[in-house]
């Protein structure tokens, strides 16, 4: 009988410790959700990052005397240049329209970045929209239009540069670029 009572006491102590830990975790989740979920607590900032892209032509209209338009898919990963979590190690996927007609040459499109939690950031971009205050970011500007999860309510501006990489082997007219961004963002 004594052994049974000791087992009940041990089980009771274990249950009490488990209840205390569970209660503490619940309080953390309510009052500090960013800590529990491992999110960044910053609500705004400036983040330099590079996306390492592979571009794949999808379809093209080519009228030599008038111009050419090509739709592109770009996929890659991001790297935060300060070693911070924001905009680091995210997957990137974009779709773009590359137009060359007479003196008009531009690329417009949209991108989605996804982190390891599945949370996403959506942006549009335009290579005619240059931020004159950042002359090194001379290729265009992304406009962040929203996000999901921890990025819900995010907006911002991302002037970017375009750095061509060596030609890729094989057929298909694939090409690679590194796209450095200097992002100012805010989550409301």
C-alpha positions as semicolon CSV with decimal commas, in nm:
position;residue;x (nm);y (nm);z (nm)
1;X;0,000;0,000;0,000
2;X;0,287;0,230;0,081
3;X;0,434;0,179;-0,269
4;X;0,103;0,274;-0,429
5;X;0,085;0,592;-0,220
6;X;0,442;0,686;-0,320
7;X;0,357;0,631;-0,687
8;X;0,050;0,853;-0,649
9;X;0,261;1,123;-0,483
10;X;0,521;1,105;-0,761
11;X;0,251;1,111;-1,030
12;X;0,077;1,398;-0,850
13;X;0,404;1,598;-0,834
14;X;0,470;1,531;-1,202
15;X;0,117;1,637;-1,293
16;X;0,156;1,960;-1,093
17;X;0,489;2,043;-1,263
18;X;0,337;1,969;-1,604
19;X;0,035;2,191;-1,524
20;X;0,264;2,477;-1,416
21;X;0,477;2,448;-1,733
22;X;0,167;2,431;-1,953
23;X;0,014;2,734;-1,779
24;X;0,338;2,930;-1,821
25;X;0,354;2,840;-2,191
26;X;-0,008;2,949;-2,237
27;X;0,063;3,283;-2,068
28;X;0,364;3,336;-2,294
29;X;0,153;3,261;-2,602
30;X;-0,111;3,514;-2,496
31;X;0,114;3,798;-2,384
32;X;0,426;3,738;-2,595
33;X;0,323;3,551;-2,913
34;X;0,638;3,658;-3,097
35;X;0,857;3,485;-2,836
36;X;0,661;3,160;-2,851
37;X;0,644;3,151;-3,230
38;X;1,005;3,262;-3,280
39;X;0,902;3,570;-3,477
40;X;1,091;3,894;-3,508
41;X;0,932;4,153;-3,279
42;X;1,038;4,449;-3,492
43;X;0,754;4,633;-3,657
44;X;0,966;4,837;-3,897
45;X;1,318;4,853;-4,028
46;X;1,560;4,877;-4,316
47;X;1,696;4,547;-4,441
48;X;1,959;4,486;-4,711
49;X;1,926;4,146;-4,874
50;X;2,013;3,968;-5,199
51;X;1,794;3,727;-5,392
52;X;1,988;3,467;-5,594
53;X;1,760;3,409;-5,896
54;X;1,737;3,168;-6,187
55;X;1,515;3,308;-6,466
56;X;1,324;3,080;-6,702
57;X;1,157;3,216;-7,017
58;X;0,798;3,089;-7,039
59;X;0,662;3,241;-7,360
60;X;0,773;3,498;-7,613
61;X;0,622;3,718;-7,884
62;X;0,897;3,830;-8,120
63;X;0,829;4,060;-8,413
64;X;1,182;4,159;-8,510
65;X;1,089;4,494;-8,666
66;X;0,847;4,593;-8,386
67;X;0,965;4,438;-8,062
68;X;0,976;4,143;-7,830
69;X;0,786;4,054;-7,514
70;X;0,882;3,758;-7,297
71;X;0,717;3,624;-6,985
72;X;0,966;3,498;-6,725
73;X;0,950;3,291;-6,412
74;X;1,221;3,356;-6,153
75;X;1,293;3,134;-5,854
76;X;1,559;3,165;-5,590
77;X;1,647;3,222;-5,225
78;X;1,719;3,529;-5,017
79;X;2,019;3,618;-4,803
80;X;2,010;3,897;-4,541
81;X;2,335;4,092;-4,579
82;X;2,352;4,179;-4,206
83;X;2,296;3,820;-4,091
84;X;1,957;3,907;-3,940
85;X;1,641;3,694;-3,962
86;X;1,426;3,942;-4,155
87;X;1,417;3,853;-4,526
88;X;1,678;3,578;-4,479
89;X;1,661;3,223;-4,616
90;X;1,323;3,281;-4,780
91;X;1,217;3,114;-5,103
92;X;1,136;3,357;-5,382
93;X;0,915;3,311;-5,685
94;X;0,834;3,583;-5,937
95;X;0,659;3,621;-6,267
96;X;0,760;3,903;-6,502
97;X;0,701;4,057;-6,841
98;X;1,017;4,168;-7,023
99;X;0,937;4,419;-7,301
100;X;1,176;4,556;-7,563
101;X;1,012;4,773;-7,831
102;X;1,199;5,061;-7,991
103;X;1,345;5,271;-7,710
104;X;1,114;5,110;-7,451
105;X;1,287;4,843;-7,247
106;X;1,148;4,739;-6,911
107;X;1,050;4,448;-6,687
108;X;0,739;4,453;-6,467
109;X;0,616;4,177;-6,242
110;X;0,525;4,044;-5,901
111;X;0,699;3,825;-5,643
112;X;0,615;3,622;-5,337
113;X;0,868;3,539;-5,066
114;X;0,793;3,252;-4,825
115;X;0,972;3,170;-4,500
116;X;1,015;2,831;-4,332
117;X;0,686;2,881;-4,141
118;X;0,497;2,930;-4,470
119;X;0,437;3,301;-4,403
120;X;0,455;3,513;-4,718
121;X;0,540;3,863;-4,841
122;X;0,393;3,984;-5,174
123;X;0,541;4,262;-5,388
124;X;0,515;4,413;-5,734
125;X;0,811;4,558;-5,924
126;X;0,887;4,798;-6,207
127;X;1,230;4,860;-6,363
128;X;1,121;5,212;-6,472
129;X;1,065;5,315;-6,109
130;X;1,411;5,419;-5,982
131;X;1,486;5,563;-5,637
132;X;1,717;5,856;-5,720
133;X;1,827;5,876;-5,354
134;X;1,993;5,531;-5,388
135;X;2,195;5,548;-5,713
136;X;2,353;5,204;-5,660
137;X;2,003;5,050;-5,665
138;X;1,970;5,132;-6,034
139;X;1,752;4,851;-6,172
140;X;1,404;4,926;-6,032
141;X;1,184;4,916;-5,724
142;X;0,968;4,655;-5,555
143;X;0,660;4,779;-5,371
144;X;0,560;4,548;-5,084
145;X;0,181;4,524;-5,090
146;X;0,111;4,278;-4,808
147;X;0,183;3,956;-4,630
148;X;0,047;3,665;-4,430
149;X;0,117;3,531;-4,082
150;X;0,387;3,733;-3,905
151;X;0,405;3,962;-4,211
152;X;0,033;4,048;-4,213
153;X;0,001;4,424;-4,269
154;X;0,353;4,467;-4,411
155;X;0,420;4,745;-4,662
156;X;0,739;4,890;-4,795
157;X;0,969;4,991;-5,076
158;X;1,264;4,791;-5,211
159;X;1,494;4,966;-5,457
160;X;1,707;4,700;-5,626
161;X;2,008;4,645;-5,850
162;X;2,063;4,373;-6,111
163;X;2,391;4,181;-6,122
164;X;2,423;3,938;-6,414
165;X;2,578;3,603;-6,333
166;X;2,773;3,371;-6,569
167;X;2,570;3,197;-6,838
168;X;2,401;2,876;-6,731
169;X;2,489;2,553;-6,906
170;X;2,231;2,374;-7,116
171;X;1,942;2,477;-7,336
172;X;1,629;2,674;-7,260
173;X;1,771;3,029;-7,244
174;X;1,775;3,021;-6,862
175;X;1,986;3,291;-6,698
176;X;2,093;3,385;-6,346
177;X;2,105;3,717;-6,160
178;X;2,174;3,836;-5,810
179;X;1,926;4,107;-5,711
180;X;2,042;4,316;-5,412
181;X;1,758;4,503;-5,237
182;X;1,764;4,782;-4,981
183;X;1,425;4,739;-4,816
184;X;1,241;4,984;-4,592
185;X;0,941;4,805;-4,441
186;X;0,674;4,844;-4,176
187;X;0,416;4,606;-4,029
188;X;0,099;4,781;-3,914
